[in-house]
């Protein structure tokens, strides 16, 4: 069993540690913009052991961009719970769109988001070249040795066919 809450400034040390272990950095680039995780709002999933999931996002121009979703305990509904929370929050904030960027090598993320109703919105060919100019430590190959090249933009349609929401 876990609960979800908004992150607070005092959570950033723990969030930084979680993000650094997985991504080896506390800054994230999407669509040519660099974000430090301490500048982002988010939600945390917690159980008796502590933080087990993090979702960081930004809202601008009636759009909610999910910058990071990290689950430390998979197949327990942590990621899905965090997604539901940010979708509910984005609706309350009047957002017209929820979207995210993943990379072409991250097939497990593509599967995860598609199973939860996200659709492919765009493929930004060779976008990682721009990201590497800002952050040279981004590797040339990613998961399973796949060349790390493109950004995949996915979005959550609030209303789908027959006006039924997916989540």
mmCIF file of C-alpha atoms in Angstrom:
data_model
loop_
_atom_site.group_PDB
_atom_site.id
_atom_site.type_symbol
_atom_site.label_atom_id
_atom_site.label_comp_id
_atom_site.label_asym_id
_atom_site.label_seq_id
_atom_site.Cartn_x
_atom_site.Cartn_y
_atom_site.Cartn_z
ATOM 1 C CA UNK A 1 0.000 0.000 0.000
ATOM 2 C CA UNK A 2 1.250 3.477 -0.829
ATOM 3 C CA UNK A 3 0.043 7.062 -0.714
ATOM 4 C CA UNK A 4 0.632 9.997 -3.056
ATOM 5 C CA UNK A 5 1.288 13.590 -2.055
ATOM 6 C CA UNK A 6 2.657 16.834 -3.504
ATOM 7 C CA UNK A 7 6.390 17.258 -3.182
ATOM 8 C CA UNK A 8 7.732 19.909 -0.819
ATOM 9 C CA UNK A 9 11.029 21.854 -0.904
ATOM 10 C CA UNK A 10 12.424 19.641 1.855
ATOM 11 C CA UNK A 11 11.908 16.584 -0.404
ATOM 12 C CA UNK A 12 14.439 17.703 -3.027
ATOM 13 C CA UNK A 13 17.442 16.083 -1.353
ATOM 14 C CA UNK A 14 15.705 12.696 -1.432
ATOM 15 C CA UNK A 15 14.357 13.295 -4.954
ATOM 16 C CA UNK A 16 17.826 14.311 -6.157
ATOM 17 C CA UNK A 17 19.302 11.122 -4.748
ATOM 18 C CA UNK A 18 16.686 8.952 -6.496
ATOM 19 C CA UNK A 19 17.075 10.736 -9.838
ATOM 20 C CA UNK A 20 20.877 10.779 -9.645
ATOM 21 C CA UNK A 21 21.029 6.997 -9.056
ATOM 22 C CA UNK A 22 19.060 6.288 -12.228
ATOM 23 C CA UNK A 23 19.987 9.128 -14.570
ATOM 24 C CA UNK A 24 23.426 10.096 -13.152
ATOM 25 C CA UNK A 25 22.337 13.742 -13.118
ATOM 26 C CA UNK A 26 19.754 16.045 -11.565
ATOM 27 C CA UNK A 27 19.088 18.012 -14.732
ATOM 28 C CA UNK A 28 16.851 16.860 -17.555
ATOM 29 C CA UNK A 29 16.594 18.110 -21.136
ATOM 30 C CA UNK A 30 13.387 17.938 -23.152
ATOM 31 C CA UNK A 31 12.869 19.650 -26.492
ATOM 32 C CA UNK A 32 16.075 21.637 -26.070
ATOM 33 C CA UNK A 33 15.198 23.003 -22.621
ATOM 34 C CA UNK A 34 17.263 22.182 -19.551
ATOM 35 C CA UNK A 35 15.425 21.684 -16.249
ATOM 36 C CA UNK A 36 16.944 21.165 -12.831
ATOM 37 C CA UNK A 37 14.691 18.955 -10.764
ATOM 38 C CA UNK A 38 14.609 21.456 -7.881
ATOM 39 C CA UNK A 39 12.728 23.881 -10.149
ATOM 40 C CA UNK A 40 9.895 21.438 -10.870
ATOM 41 C CA UNK A 41 6.666 20.672 -9.093
ATOM 42 C CA UNK A 42 5.658 17.106 -8.591
ATOM 43 C CA UNK A 43 4.099 14.248 -6.708
ATOM 44 C CA UNK A 44 5.666 11.547 -4.571
ATOM 45 C CA UNK A 45 4.483 8.018 -3.880
ATOM 46 C CA UNK A 46 5.427 6.742 -0.432
ATOM 47 C CA UNK A 47 5.054 3.566 1.556
ATOM 48 C CA UNK A 48 6.373 2.540 4.969
ATOM 49 C CA UNK A 49 9.911 2.372 3.549
ATOM 50 C CA UNK A 50 9.850 5.954 2.210
ATOM 51 C CA UNK A 51 9.649 7.400 -1.304
ATOM 52 C CA UNK A 52 8.887 4.745 -3.922
ATOM 53 C CA UNK A 53 7.981 6.972 -6.865
ATOM 54 C CA UNK A 54 8.470 10.480 -8.232
ATOM 55 C CA UNK A 55 6.667 12.414 -10.952
ATOM 56 C CA UNK A 56 7.949 15.894 -11.867
ATOM 57 C CA UNK A 57 6.124 18.227 -14.242
ATOM 58 C CA UNK A 58 5.754 21.807 -15.390
ATOM 59 C CA UNK A 59 2.652 23.713 -16.440
ATOM 60 C CA UNK A 60 2.906 26.516 -19.009
ATOM 61 C CA UNK A 61 0.548 27.884 -21.657
ATOM 62 C CA UNK A 62 -2.316 25.557 -20.634
ATOM 63 C CA UNK A 63 -0.101 22.511 -21.120
ATOM 64 C CA UNK A 64 1.319 20.089 -18.579
ATOM 65 C CA UNK A 65 4.623 18.500 -19.507
ATOM 66 C CA UNK A 66 5.634 15.437 -17.528
ATOM 67 C CA UNK A 67 9.384 15.843 -17.166
ATOM 68 C CA UNK A 68 10.159 12.711 -15.143
ATOM 69 C CA UNK A 69 8.352 9.624 -13.895
ATOM 70 C CA UNK A 70 10.429 7.264 -11.782
ATOM 71 C CA UNK A 71 9.034 4.239 -9.954
ATOM 72 C CA UNK A 72 11.294 2.426 -7.520
ATOM 73 C CA UNK A 73 8.869 -0.476 -7.058
ATOM 74 C CA UNK A 74 7.450 -1.697 -10.340
ATOM 75 C CA UNK A 75 4.190 -3.543 -10.997
ATOM 76 C CA UNK A 76 2.494 -2.153 -7.886
ATOM 77 C CA UNK A 77 0.612 0.695 -9.596
ATOM 78 C CA UNK A 78 3.015 3.410 -8.451
ATOM 79 C CA UNK A 79 3.564 4.915 -11.911
ATOM 80 C CA UNK A 80 -0.117 4.650 -12.799
ATOM 81 C CA UNK A 81 -1.101 6.280 -9.508
ATOM 82 C CA UNK A 82 1.292 9.170 -10.086
ATOM 83 C CA UNK A 83 -0.023 9.607 -13.645
ATOM 84 C CA UNK A 84 -3.628 9.708 -12.427
ATOM 85 C CA UNK A 85 -2.652 12.333 -9.858
ATOM 86 C CA UNK A 86 -0.961 14.637 -12.378
ATOM 87 C CA UNK A 87 -3.804 14.233 -14.901
ATOM 88 C CA UNK A 88 -6.351 15.216 -12.241
ATOM 89 C CA UNK A 89 -4.176 18.172 -11.210
ATOM 90 C CA UNK A 90 -3.660 19.321 -14.821
ATOM 91 C CA UNK A 91 -7.413 19.281 -15.432
ATOM 92 C CA UNK A 92 -8.005 21.385 -12.303
ATOM 93 C CA UNK A 93 -5.358 23.826 -13.551
ATOM 94 C CA UNK A 94 -7.196 24.168 -16.876
ATOM 95 C CA UNK A 95 -4.594 22.404 -18.992
ATOM 96 C CA UNK A 96 -5.660 21.492 -22.509
ATOM 97 C CA UNK A 97 -2.820 19.057 -23.057
ATOM 98 C CA UNK A 98 -0.621 16.663 -21.083
ATOM 99 C CA UNK A 99 2.508 15.525 -22.846
ATOM 100 C CA UNK A 100 5.956 14.089 -22.327
ATOM 101 C CA UNK A 101 9.173 13.256 -24.104
ATOM 102 C CA UNK A 102 10.927 9.918 -24.040
ATOM 103 C CA UNK A 103 13.807 8.709 -26.152
ATOM 104 C CA UNK A 104 13.731 6.229 -29.018
ATOM 105 C CA UNK A 105 15.539 3.574 -26.959
ATOM 106 C CA UNK A 106 13.072 3.623 -24.068
ATOM 107 C CA UNK A 107 10.630 1.049 -25.394
ATOM 108 C CA UNK A 108 9.428 0.097 -21.912
ATOM 109 C CA UNK A 109 8.307 3.708 -21.337
ATOM 110 C CA UNK A 110 6.499 3.716 -24.681
ATOM 111 C CA UNK A 111 4.694 0.508 -23.705
ATOM 112 C CA UNK A 112 3.850 1.867 -20.250
ATOM 113 C CA UNK A 113 2.380 5.131 -21.512
ATOM 114 C CA UNK A 114 0.472 3.572 -24.409
ATOM 115 C CA UNK A 115 -1.178 1.075 -22.061
ATOM 116 C CA UNK A 116 -2.393 4.079 -20.072
ATOM 117 C CA UNK A 117 -3.901 5.904 -23.017
ATOM 118 C CA UNK A 118 -1.042 8.086 -24.223
ATOM 119 C CA UNK A 119 -0.593 8.396 -27.975
ATOM 120 C CA UNK A 120 2.363 9.287 -30.171
ATOM 121 C CA UNK A 121 2.213 12.978 -31.061
ATOM 122 C CA UNK A 122 5.560 13.515 -32.818
ATOM 123 C CA UNK A 123 8.981 12.075 -33.434
ATOM 124 C CA UNK A 124 11.758 14.639 -33.258
ATOM 125 C CA UNK A 125 14.438 13.094 -35.460
ATOM 126 C CA UNK A 126 18.035 13.562 -34.258
ATOM 127 C CA UNK A 127 16.895 15.747 -31.345
ATOM 128 C CA UNK A 128 19.511 14.171 -29.102
ATOM 129 C CA UNK A 129 22.233 16.013 -31.060
ATOM 130 C CA UNK A 130 20.859 19.286 -29.679
ATOM 131 C CA UNK A 131 20.573 17.805 -26.191
ATOM 132 C CA UNK A 132 24.197 16.640 -26.320
ATOM 133 C CA UNK A 133 25.320 20.196 -27.100
ATOM 134 C CA UNK A 134 23.742 21.243 -23.794
ATOM 135 C CA UNK A 135 24.705 18.082 -21.915
ATOM 136 C CA UNK A 136 27.711 16.335 -23.516
ATOM 137 C CA UNK A 137 27.567 13.398 -21.081
ATOM 138 C CA UNK A 138 24.452 12.010 -22.817
ATOM 139 C CA UNK A 139 25.627 8.686 -24.259
ATOM 140 C CA UNK A 140 25.483 7.739 -27.933
ATOM 141 C CA UNK A 141 23.764 4.445 -27.159
ATOM 142 C CA UNK A 142 20.958 3.803 -24.732
ATOM 143 C CA UNK A 143 18.926 0.895 -23.455
ATOM 144 C CA UNK A 144 19.798 -2.460 -25.069
ATOM 145 C CA UNK A 145 22.535 -0.794 -27.143
ATOM 146 C CA UNK A 146 20.005 1.140 -29.243
ATOM 147 C CA UNK A 147 21.509 4.329 -30.741
ATOM 148 C CA UNK A 148 20.177 7.233 -28.662
ATOM 149 C CA UNK A 149 19.010 9.596 -31.374
ATOM 150 C CA UNK A 150 15.376 10.765 -31.357
ATOM 151 C CA UNK A 151 12.875 12.264 -28.944
ATOM 152 C CA UNK A 152 9.436 10.666 -28.951
ATOM 153 C CA UNK A 153 6.627 13.044 -27.968
ATOM 154 C CA UNK A 154 3.574 11.415 -26.436
ATOM 155 C CA UNK A 155 0.371 13.006 -25.194
ATOM 156 C CA UNK A 156 -2.659 12.050 -23.172
ATOM 157 C CA UNK A 157 -5.943 12.845 -24.898
ATOM 158 C CA UNK A 158 -8.367 14.012 -22.205
ATOM 159 C CA UNK A 159 -11.312 12.808 -24.236
ATOM 160 C CA UNK A 160 -11.114 9.819 -26.549
ATOM 161 C CA UNK A 161 -13.580 8.058 -28.803
ATOM 162 C CA UNK A 162 -17.062 7.802 -27.265
ATOM 163 C CA UNK A 163 -16.033 10.350 -24.598
ATOM 164 C CA UNK A 164 -14.516 7.716 -22.308
ATOM 165 C CA UNK A 165 -11.340 8.544 -20.472
ATOM 166 C CA UNK A 166 -8.606 5.938 -20.433
ATOM 167 C CA UNK A 167 -7.330 6.420 -16.866
#
